[in-house]
Amino acid sequence: MMTTPGIAALAVVFLIERPRQRARALGLWPMTPVRRLLGYAALGVFVPIGLVLVALPVGALFGLYPADVANFSAFQQTIDAQLSAAGAPGLTVPIGALVAIQLAVLPLASLINLLPALGEELGWRGWLLPKLMPLGTLPALLISGAVWGLWHAPLILLGYNYPDAPGWLGMVTMVGMCIVVGAVFSWLRIRSESVWPAALAHASFNGAAGSYLLFAQAGSHIDTTQATVLGWTGWIVPLAVVAVLFATGQFNRPQPKSRGDERLATPRVR
């Protein structure tokens, strides 16, 4: 399913629009300047992980995320059940060490999930976002995020992400989350002028999203419409980040150096 937006974008670019630089139209190329691209790629890996994890203490402060950061009881319960089902002996390493390992390998998820995430990002941030930018940055962010969220409707109505919520509430919440998180992905796309950092961010986000299970209290109920990055308390920090990016002009495309700037930056050889 994740490949369908990319297939649609490729079909439009190659069969309908047919621009001269098709890879550029999708943000796949050029991959320069290399330093800028690598910098935003690194942000694409680590910023979503930070947003996923910071949503947990925020939810706990509101009393909506039942945290257990001392014993990691829900994670311990899950591991014990899996070992028991496999007929294996009990856990031989401290549960805290296992949690640390889980967190340490999260950046690898951005590489493992990159191709599936690119299947979506070619559509959302590769093709759709630039087409909407003439409407203005804010409308482009809102519309592209809403489209991304509505695209999930079949899965959400089947209980994905919000299993305990009515279908309409799950859809409203999913659209809200996609607008907020999608704005961060869009910032990476705009500033890097490439779809690759956004694809890495999407891959990293998907890989880290389940981390709330590491820190939950055993036997507790987590309402994902309210807690974790999927729910409204998890949007507070991303919204603050987006507001700061807007206030500092970070949603503007980077300005190319003028020839005069290049002459000043290039040392003369005598």
PDB file of C-alpha atoms in Angstrom:
ATOM      1  CA  MET A   1       0.000   0.000   0.000  1.00  0.00           C
ATOM      2  CA  MET A   2       2.868   2.385   0.795  1.00  0.00           C
ATOM      3  CA  THR A   3       4.042   2.252  -2.829  1.00  0.00           C
ATOM      4  CA  THR A   4       0.792   3.605  -4.297  1.00  0.00           C
ATOM      5  CA  PRO A   5       1.488   7.352  -3.813  1.00  0.00           C
ATOM      6  CA  GLY A   6       4.902   6.899  -5.409  1.00  0.00           C
ATOM      7  CA  ILE A   7       3.453   4.950  -8.322  1.00  0.00           C
ATOM      8  CA  ALA A   8       0.883   7.701  -8.854  1.00  0.00           C
ATOM      9  CA  ALA A   9       3.556  10.417  -8.743  1.00  0.00           C
ATOM     10  CA  LEU A  10       5.754   8.531 -11.213  1.00  0.00           C
ATOM     11  CA  ALA A  11       2.802   8.028 -13.554  1.00  0.00           C
ATOM     12  CA  VAL A  12       1.927  11.727 -13.482  1.00  0.00           C
ATOM     13  CA  VAL A  13       5.502  12.892 -14.017  1.00  0.00           C
ATOM     14  CA  PHE A  14       6.477  10.373 -16.705  1.00  0.00           C
ATOM     15  CA  LEU A  15       3.177  10.014 -18.575  1.00  0.00           C
ATOM     16  CA  ILE A  16       1.322  13.314 -18.132  1.00  0.00           C
ATOM     17  CA  GLU A  17       3.557  16.229 -17.154  1.00  0.00           C
ATOM     18  CA  ARG A  18       6.775  14.928 -18.726  1.00  0.00           C
ATOM     19  CA  PRO A  19       9.137  17.684 -17.549  1.00  0.00           C
ATOM     20  CA  ARG A  20      12.667  17.712 -18.896  1.00  0.00           C
ATOM     21  CA  GLN A  21      14.179  16.935 -15.489  1.00  0.00           C
ATOM     22  CA  ARG A  22      11.884  14.287 -14.108  1.00  0.00           C
ATOM     23  CA  ALA A  23      14.031  13.185 -11.202  1.00  0.00           C
ATOM     24  CA  ARG A  24      14.327  16.822 -10.114  1.00  0.00           C
ATOM     25  CA  ALA A  25      10.542  17.233 -10.319  1.00  0.00           C
ATOM     26  CA  LEU A  26      10.199  14.502  -7.686  1.00  0.00           C
ATOM     27  CA  GLY A  27      13.074  15.719  -5.514  1.00  0.00           C
ATOM     28  CA  LEU A  28      15.171  12.636  -6.224  1.00  0.00           C
ATOM     29  CA  TRP A  29      17.968  14.570  -7.897  1.00  0.00           C
ATOM     30  CA  PRO A  30      20.349  16.389  -7.696  1.00  0.00           C
ATOM     31  CA  MET A  31      21.782  15.217  -4.387  1.00  0.00           C
ATOM     32  CA  THR A  32      23.765  18.406  -3.898  1.00  0.00           C
ATOM     33  CA  PRO A  33      25.057  20.387  -2.126  1.00  0.00           C
ATOM     34  CA  VAL A  34      26.225  17.222  -0.381  1.00  0.00           C
ATOM     35  CA  ARG A  35      26.903  18.848   2.997  1.00  0.00           C
ATOM     36  CA  ARG A  36      23.425  20.390   3.136  1.00  0.00           C
ATOM     37  CA  LEU A  37      21.767  17.152   2.043  1.00  0.00           C
ATOM     38  CA  LEU A  38      23.645  15.076   4.620  1.00  0.00           C
ATOM     39  CA  GLY A  39      22.805  17.575   7.345  1.00  0.00           C
ATOM     40  CA  TYR A  40      19.085  17.442   6.650  1.00  0.00           C
ATOM     41  CA  ALA A  41      19.260  13.668   6.194  1.00  0.00           C
ATOM     42  CA  ALA A  42      20.699  13.394   9.712  1.00  0.00           C
ATOM     43  CA  LEU A  43      17.899  15.609  11.007  1.00  0.00           C
ATOM     44  CA  GLY A  44      15.459  13.370   9.164  1.00  0.00           C
ATOM     45  CA  VAL A  45      16.756  10.379  11.104  1.00  0.00           C
ATOM     46  CA  PHE A  46      16.920  11.876  14.594  1.00  0.00           C
ATOM     47  CA  VAL A  47      14.206  14.562  14.783  1.00  0.00           C
ATOM     48  CA  PRO A  48      11.274  12.104  14.397  1.00  0.00           C
ATOM     49  CA  ILE A  49      12.759   9.841  17.069  1.00  0.00           C
ATOM     50  CA  GLY A  50      12.956  12.833  19.388  1.00  0.00           C
ATOM     51  CA  LEU A  51       9.362  13.839  18.648  1.00  0.00           C
ATOM     52  CA  VAL A  52       8.101  10.304  19.305  1.00  0.00           C
ATOM     53  CA  LEU A  53       9.953  10.018  22.613  1.00  0.00           C
ATOM     54  CA  VAL A  54       9.238  13.513  23.954  1.00  0.00           C
ATOM     55  CA  ALA A  55       5.518  12.898  23.424  1.00  0.00           C
ATOM     56  CA  LEU A  56       5.599  10.337  26.246  1.00  0.00           C
ATOM     57  CA  PRO A  57       6.562  12.589  29.177  1.00  0.00           C
ATOM     58  CA  VAL A  58       4.195  15.255  27.836  1.00  0.00           C
ATOM     59  CA  GLY A  59       1.368  12.730  27.866  1.00  0.00           C
ATOM     60  CA  ALA A  60       2.392  11.611  31.349  1.00  0.00           C
ATOM     61  CA  LEU A  61       2.260  15.216  32.590  1.00  0.00           C
ATOM     62  CA  PHE A  62      -1.353  15.394  31.417  1.00  0.00           C
ATOM     63  CA  GLY A  63      -2.077  12.083  33.145  1.00  0.00           C
ATOM     64  CA  LEU A  64      -2.885  10.426  29.809  1.00  0.00           C
ATOM     65  CA  TYR A  65       0.175   8.225  29.341  1.00  0.00           C
ATOM     66  CA  PRO A  66       0.658   5.625  32.105  1.00  0.00           C
ATOM     67  CA  ALA A  67       4.447   5.582  32.295  1.00  0.00           C
ATOM     68  CA  ASP A  68       6.693   3.150  34.168  1.00  0.00           C
ATOM     69  CA  VAL A  69      10.275   4.285  33.631  1.00  0.00           C
ATOM     70  CA  ALA A  70      11.549   2.442  36.691  1.00  0.00           C
ATOM     71  CA  ASN A  71      10.558  -1.133  35.894  1.00  0.00           C
ATOM     72  CA  PHE A  72       9.404  -0.920  32.248  1.00  0.00           C
ATOM     73  CA  SER A  73       6.667  -3.294  33.347  1.00  0.00           C
ATOM     74  CA  ALA A  74       4.636  -3.425  30.125  1.00  0.00           C
ATOM     75  CA  PHE A  75       7.750  -4.209  28.088  1.00  0.00           C
ATOM     76  CA  GLN A  76       8.828  -6.780  30.676  1.00  0.00           C
ATOM     77  CA  GLN A  77       5.390  -8.392  30.493  1.00  0.00           C
ATOM     78  CA  THR A  78       5.557  -8.540  26.689  1.00  0.00           C
ATOM     79  CA  ILE A  79       9.034 -10.101  26.675  1.00  0.00           C
ATOM     80  CA  ASP A  80       8.065 -12.640  29.332  1.00  0.00           C
ATOM     81  CA  ALA A  81       4.976 -13.658  27.343  1.00  0.00           C
ATOM     82  CA  GLN A  82       7.006 -14.063  24.139  1.00  0.00           C
ATOM     83  CA  LEU A  83       9.691 -16.149  25.856  1.00  0.00           C
ATOM     84  CA  SER A  84       7.065 -18.300  27.540  1.00  0.00           C
ATOM     85  CA  ALA A  85       5.256 -18.907  24.248  1.00  0.00           C
ATOM     86  CA  ALA A  86       8.546 -19.948  22.654  1.00  0.00           C
ATOM     87  CA  GLY A  87       9.386 -22.269  25.553  1.00  0.00           C
ATOM     88  CA  ALA A  88      12.557 -20.277  26.221  1.00  0.00           C
ATOM     89  CA  PRO A  89      14.041 -19.498  29.645  1.00  0.00           C
ATOM     90  CA  GLY A  90      13.356 -16.155  31.281  1.00  0.00           C
ATOM     91  CA  LEU A  91      15.135 -12.957  30.407  1.00  0.00           C
ATOM     92  CA  THR A  92      18.812 -13.157  31.375  1.00  0.00           C
ATOM     93  CA  VAL A  93      19.698  -9.453  30.925  1.00  0.00           C
ATOM     94  CA  PRO A  94      18.295  -6.504  32.875  1.00  0.00           C
ATOM     95  CA  ILE A  95      15.173  -5.112  31.270  1.00  0.00           C
ATOM     96  CA  GLY A  96      16.717  -1.635  31.351  1.00  0.00           C
ATOM     97  CA  ALA A  97      19.610  -2.830  29.199  1.00  0.00           C
ATOM     98  CA  LEU A  98      17.172  -4.266  26.697  1.00  0.00           C
ATOM     99  CA  VAL A  99      15.308  -0.961  26.553  1.00  0.00           C
ATOM    100  CA  ALA A 100      18.608   0.860  25.933  1.00  0.00           C
ATOM    101  CA  ILE A 101      19.411  -1.525  23.077  1.00  0.00           C
ATOM    102  CA  GLN A 102      15.976  -0.952  21.562  1.00  0.00           C
ATOM    103  CA  LEU A 103      16.524   2.808  21.636  1.00  0.00           C
ATOM    104  CA  ALA A 104      20.063   2.534  20.256  1.00  0.00           C
ATOM    105  CA  VAL A 105      18.931   0.651  17.154  1.00  0.00           C
ATOM    106  CA  LEU A 106      16.101   3.074  16.322  1.00  0.00           C
ATOM    107  CA  PRO A 107      18.226   5.053  13.810  1.00  0.00           C
ATOM    108  CA  LEU A 108      18.719   1.835  11.842  1.00  0.00           C
ATOM    109  CA  ALA A 109      14.968   1.757  11.260  1.00  0.00           C
ATOM    110  CA  SER A 110      15.294   4.780   8.994  1.00  0.00           C
ATOM    111  CA  LEU A 111      17.523   2.748   6.688  1.00  0.00           C
ATOM    112  CA  ILE A 112      15.500  -0.458   6.898  1.00  0.00           C
ATOM    113  CA  ASN A 113      12.228   1.367   6.240  1.00  0.00           C
ATOM    114  CA  LEU A 114      13.602   3.830   3.683  1.00  0.00           C
ATOM    115  CA  LEU A 115      12.308   2.229   0.469  1.00  0.00           C
ATOM    116  CA  PRO A 116       8.728   1.699   1.728  1.00  0.00           C
ATOM    117  CA  ALA A 117       8.707   5.240   3.142  1.00  0.00           C
ATOM    118  CA  LEU A 118      10.002   6.595  -0.164  1.00  0.00           C
ATOM    119  CA  GLY A 119       6.987   4.956  -1.801  1.00  0.00           C
ATOM    120  CA  GLU A 120       4.806   7.396   0.127  1.00  0.00           C
ATOM    121  CA  GLU A 121       7.108  10.400   0.155  1.00  0.00           C
ATOM    122  CA  LEU A 122       7.448  10.503  -3.631  1.00  0.00           C
ATOM    123  CA  GLY A 123       3.744  11.259  -3.630  1.00  0.00           C
ATOM    124  CA  TRP A 124       3.319  13.495  -0.581  1.00  0.00           C
ATOM    125  CA  ARG A 125       6.480  15.581  -0.274  1.00  0.00           C
ATOM    126  CA  GLY A 126       8.113  14.678  -3.587  1.00  0.00           C
ATOM    127  CA  TRP A 127       5.315  15.689  -5.961  1.00  0.00           C
ATOM    128  CA  LEU A 128       2.278  17.047  -4.070  1.00  0.00           C
ATOM    129  CA  LEU A 129       3.899  19.570  -1.737  1.00  0.00           C
ATOM    130  CA  PRO A 130       5.753  21.548  -4.462  1.00  0.00           C
ATOM    131  CA  LYS A 131       2.560  21.646  -6.535  1.00  0.00           C
ATOM    132  CA  LEU A 132       0.701  23.197  -3.605  1.00  0.00           C
ATOM    133  CA  MET A 133       3.378  25.740  -2.635  1.00  0.00           C
ATOM    134  CA  PRO A 134       2.038  28.463  -5.016  1.00  0.00           C
ATOM    135  CA  LEU A 135      -1.006  28.595  -2.701  1.00  0.00           C
ATOM    136  CA  GLY A 136       1.279  29.666   0.148  1.00  0.00           C
ATOM    137  CA  THR A 137       3.312  27.667   2.637  1.00  0.00           C
ATOM    138  CA  LEU A 138       0.627  27.279   5.305  1.00  0.00           C
ATOM    139  CA  PRO A 139      -2.123  26.117   2.896  1.00  0.00           C
ATOM    140  CA  ALA A 140       0.357  23.731   1.287  1.00  0.00           C
ATOM    141  CA  LEU A 141       1.239  22.202   4.654  1.00  0.00           C
ATOM    142  CA  LEU A 142      -2.401  21.876   5.702  1.00  0.00           C
ATOM    143  CA  ILE A 143      -3.641  20.381   2.434  1.00  0.00           C
ATOM    144  CA  SER A 144      -0.744  17.976   1.913  1.00  0.00           C
ATOM    145  CA  GLY A 145      -0.991  16.791   5.526  1.00  0.00           C
ATOM    146  CA  ALA A 146      -4.750  16.310   5.251  1.00  0.00           C
ATOM    147  CA  VAL A 147      -4.385  14.330   2.026  1.00  0.00           C
ATOM    148  CA  TRP A 148      -1.746  12.151   3.656  1.00  0.00           C
ATOM    149  CA  GLY A 149      -4.044  11.514   6.619  1.00  0.00           C
ATOM    150  CA  LEU A 150      -7.150  10.796   4.534  1.00  0.00           C
ATOM    151  CA  TRP A 151      -5.175   8.346   2.422  1.00  0.00           C
ATOM    152  CA  HIS A 152      -4.953   6.170   5.565  1.00  0.00           C
ATOM    153  CA  ALA A 153      -8.764   5.978   5.838  1.00  0.00           C
ATOM    154  CA  PRO A 154      -9.149   2.267   4.922  1.00  0.00           C
ATOM    155  CA  LEU A 155      -6.640   1.214   7.580  1.00  0.00           C
ATOM    156  CA  ILE A 156      -7.870   3.636  10.230  1.00  0.00           C
ATOM    157  CA  LEU A 157     -11.470   2.485   9.782  1.00  0.00           C
ATOM    158  CA  LEU A 158     -10.221  -1.080  10.304  1.00  0.00           C
ATOM    159  CA  GLY A 159      -8.757  -0.046  13.671  1.00  0.00           C
ATOM    160  CA  TYR A 160      -5.156   0.777  12.742  1.00  0.00           C
ATOM    161  CA  ASN A 161      -3.441   3.214  15.168  1.00  0.00           C
ATOM    162  CA  TYR A 162      -6.704   3.975  17.042  1.00  0.00           C
ATOM    163  CA  PRO A 163      -8.262   0.572  17.781  1.00  0.00           C
ATOM    164  CA  ASP A 164     -10.563   1.786  20.581  1.00  0.00           C
ATOM    165  CA  ALA A 165     -11.841   4.951  18.905  1.00  0.00           C
ATOM    166  CA  PRO A 166     -14.910   5.315  16.679  1.00  0.00           C
ATOM    167  CA  GLY A 167     -13.991   5.488  13.016  1.00  0.00           C
ATOM    168  CA  TRP A 168     -14.732   9.198  12.677  1.00  0.00           C
ATOM    169  CA  LEU A 169     -12.566  10.078  15.700  1.00  0.00           C
ATOM    170  CA  GLY A 170      -9.739   7.897  14.462  1.00  0.00           C
ATOM    171  CA  MET A 171      -9.847   9.664  11.104  1.00  0.00           C
ATOM    172  CA  VAL A 172      -9.945  13.169  12.610  1.00  0.00           C
ATOM    173  CA  THR A 173      -7.025  12.324  14.875  1.00  0.00           C
ATOM    174  CA  MET A 174      -5.019  10.719  12.085  1.00  0.00           C
ATOM    175  CA  VAL A 175      -5.498  13.757   9.845  1.00  0.00           C
ATOM    176  CA  GLY A 176      -4.431  16.051  12.689  1.00  0.00           C
ATOM    177  CA  MET A 177      -1.317  13.993  13.356  1.00  0.00           C
ATOM    178  CA  CYS A 178      -0.402  13.897   9.671  1.00  0.00           C
ATOM    179  CA  ILE A 179      -0.752  17.669   9.348  1.00  0.00           C
ATOM    180  CA  VAL A 180       1.469  18.310  12.367  1.00  0.00           C
ATOM    181  CA  VAL A 181       4.133  15.678  11.682  1.00  0.00           C
ATOM    182  CA  GLY A 182       3.866  16.230   7.939  1.00  0.00           C
ATOM    183  CA  ALA A 183       4.822  19.882   8.467  1.00  0.00           C
ATOM    184  CA  VAL A 184       8.139  18.735   9.920  1.00  0.00           C
ATOM    185  CA  PHE A 185       8.710  16.397   6.971  1.00  0.00           C
ATOM    186  CA  SER A 186       7.796  19.245   4.617  1.00  0.00           C
ATOM    187  CA  TRP A 187      10.349  21.521   6.269  1.00  0.00           C
ATOM    188  CA  LEU A 188      13.039  18.933   5.526  1.00  0.00           C
ATOM    189  CA  ARG A 189      11.863  18.725   1.901  1.00  0.00           C
ATOM    190  CA  ILE A 190      11.807  22.488   1.406  1.00  0.00           C
ATOM    191  CA  ARG A 191      15.123  23.267   3.057  1.00  0.00           C
ATOM    192  CA  SER A 192      17.042  20.388   1.499  1.00  0.00           C
ATOM    193  CA  GLU A 193      15.295  20.710  -1.874  1.00  0.00           C
ATOM    194  CA  SER A 194      15.277  16.913  -1.869  1.00  0.00           C
ATOM    195  CA  VAL A 195      12.788  14.194  -1.029  1.00  0.00           C
ATOM    196  CA  TRP A 196      15.432  11.993   0.610  1.00  0.00           C
ATOM    197  CA  PRO A 197      15.493  13.657   4.062  1.00  0.00           C
ATOM    198  CA  ALA A 198      11.684  13.531   4.193  1.00  0.00           C
ATOM    199  CA  ALA A 199      11.754   9.849   3.258  1.00  0.00           C
ATOM    200  CA  LEU A 200      14.314   9.164   5.996  1.00  0.00           C
ATOM    201  CA  ALA A 201      12.136  11.077   8.460  1.00  0.00           C
ATOM    202  CA  HIS A 202       9.079   9.059   7.480  1.00  0.00           C
ATOM    203  CA  ALA A 203      11.044   5.820   7.830  1.00  0.00           C
ATOM    204  CA  SER A 204      12.458   6.876  11.191  1.00  0.00           C
ATOM    205  CA  PHE A 205       9.034   7.942  12.455  1.00  0.00           C
ATOM    206  CA  ASN A 206       7.472   4.616  11.509  1.00  0.00           C
ATOM    207  CA  GLY A 207      10.296   2.721  13.176  1.00  0.00           C
ATOM    208  CA  ALA A 208      10.109   4.703  16.406  1.00  0.00           C
ATOM    209  CA  ALA A 209       6.321   5.052  16.725  1.00  0.00           C
ATOM    210  CA  GLY A 210       5.915   1.857  18.745  1.00  0.00           C
ATOM    211  CA  SER A 211       8.469   2.961  21.360  1.00  0.00           C
ATOM    212  CA  TYR A 212       5.679   4.038  23.705  1.00  0.00           C
ATOM    213  CA  LEU A 213       5.321   0.357  24.614  1.00  0.00           C
ATOM    214  CA  LEU A 214       8.812   0.375  26.145  1.00  0.00           C
ATOM    215  CA  PHE A 215       7.882   2.843  28.877  1.00  0.00           C
ATOM    216  CA  ALA A 216       4.252   1.959  29.600  1.00  0.00           C
ATOM    217  CA  GLN A 217       2.835   0.491  32.780  1.00  0.00           C
ATOM    218  CA  ALA A 218       1.738  -3.120  32.635  1.00  0.00           C
ATOM    219  CA  GLY A 219      -2.016  -3.637  32.483  1.00  0.00           C
ATOM    220  CA  SER A 220      -2.696   0.010  31.641  1.00  0.00           C
ATOM    221  CA  HIS A 221      -4.828   1.320  28.803  1.00  0.00           C
ATOM    222  CA  ILE A 222      -3.330   3.833  26.396  1.00  0.00           C
ATOM    223  CA  ASP A 223      -5.773   5.980  24.449  1.00  0.00           C
ATOM    224  CA  THR A 224      -3.799   6.838  21.311  1.00  0.00           C
ATOM    225  CA  THR A 225      -6.219   9.624  20.390  1.00  0.00           C
ATOM    226  CA  GLN A 226      -4.877  11.477  23.429  1.00  0.00           C
ATOM    227  CA  ALA A 227      -1.450  10.065  24.291  1.00  0.00           C
ATOM    228  CA  THR A 228       1.738   9.185  22.347  1.00  0.00           C
ATOM    229  CA  VAL A 229       2.712  11.083  19.203  1.00  0.00           C
ATOM    230  CA  LEU A 230      -0.485   9.785  17.580  1.00  0.00           C
ATOM    231  CA  GLY A 231      -2.696  11.727  20.009  1.00  0.00           C
ATOM    232  CA  TRP A 232      -3.180  15.422  20.714  1.00  0.00           C
ATOM    233  CA  THR A 233      -0.726  15.647  23.636  1.00  0.00           C
ATOM    234  CA  GLY A 234       1.972  14.339  21.318  1.00  0.00           C
ATOM    235  CA  TRP A 235       1.406  17.224  18.906  1.00  0.00           C
ATOM    236  CA  ILE A 236       2.336  19.958  21.384  1.00  0.00           C
ATOM    237  CA  VAL A 237       6.095  19.774  20.862  1.00  0.00           C
ATOM    238  CA  PRO A 238       5.937  19.325  17.047  1.00  0.00           C
ATOM    239  CA  LEU A 239       3.582  22.327  16.835  1.00  0.00           C
ATOM    240  CA  ALA A 240       6.029  24.378  18.880  1.00  0.00           C
ATOM    241  CA  VAL A 241       8.870  23.279  16.592  1.00  0.00           C
ATOM    242  CA  VAL A 242       6.887  24.211  13.486  1.00  0.00           C
ATOM    243  CA  ALA A 243       5.961  27.597  14.981  1.00  0.00           C
ATOM    244  CA  VAL A 244       9.636  28.347  15.644  1.00  0.00           C
ATOM    245  CA  LEU A 245      10.571  27.264  12.121  1.00  0.00           C
ATOM    246  CA  PHE A 246       7.914  29.587  10.693  1.00  0.00           C
ATOM    247  CA  ALA A 247       9.014  32.481  12.888  1.00  0.00           C
ATOM    248  CA  THR A 248      12.637  32.105  11.818  1.00  0.00           C
ATOM    249  CA  GLY A 249      11.896  31.800   8.096  1.00  0.00           C
ATOM    250  CA  GLN A 250      12.932  28.168   7.897  1.00  0.00           C
ATOM    251  CA  PHE A 251      10.105  27.310   5.518  1.00  0.00           C
ATOM    252  CA  ASN A 252      11.621  29.533   2.853  1.00  0.00           C
ATOM    253  CA  ARG A 253      13.627  27.855   0.125  1.00  0.00           C
ATOM    254  CA  PRO A 254      17.392  28.308   0.557  1.00  0.00           C
ATOM    255  CA  GLN A 255      18.663  31.187  -1.524  1.00  0.00           C
ATOM    256  CA  PRO A 256      21.286  30.295  -4.122  1.00  0.00           C
ATOM    257  CA  LYS A 257      24.516  32.209  -3.946  1.00  0.00           C
ATOM    258  CA  SER A 258      24.776  35.086  -6.352  1.00  0.00           C
ATOM    259  CA  ARG A 259      27.712  35.306  -8.686  1.00  0.00           C
ATOM    260  CA  GLY A 260      29.000  38.200  -6.654  1.00  0.00           C
ATOM    261  CA  ASP A 261      28.880  36.085  -3.516  1.00  0.00           C
ATOM    262  CA  GLU A 262      30.703  33.289  -5.304  1.00  0.00           C
ATOM    263  CA  ARG A 263      33.441  35.705  -6.432  1.00  0.00           C
ATOM    264  CA  LEU A 264      33.850  36.964  -2.884  1.00  0.00           C
ATOM    265  CA  ALA A 265      33.945  33.421  -1.536  1.00  0.00           C
ATOM    266  CA  THR A 266      36.536  32.291  -4.087  1.00  0.00           C
ATOM    267  CA  PRO A 267      40.123  33.276  -3.224  1.00  0.00           C
ATOM    268  CA  ARG A 268      42.062  34.945  -5.991  1.00  0.00           C
ATOM    269  CA  VAL A 269      45.153  33.256  -7.311  1.00  0.00           C
ATOM    270  CA  ARG A 270      47.983  35.670  -8.076  1.00  0.00           C
TER     271      ARG A 270
END
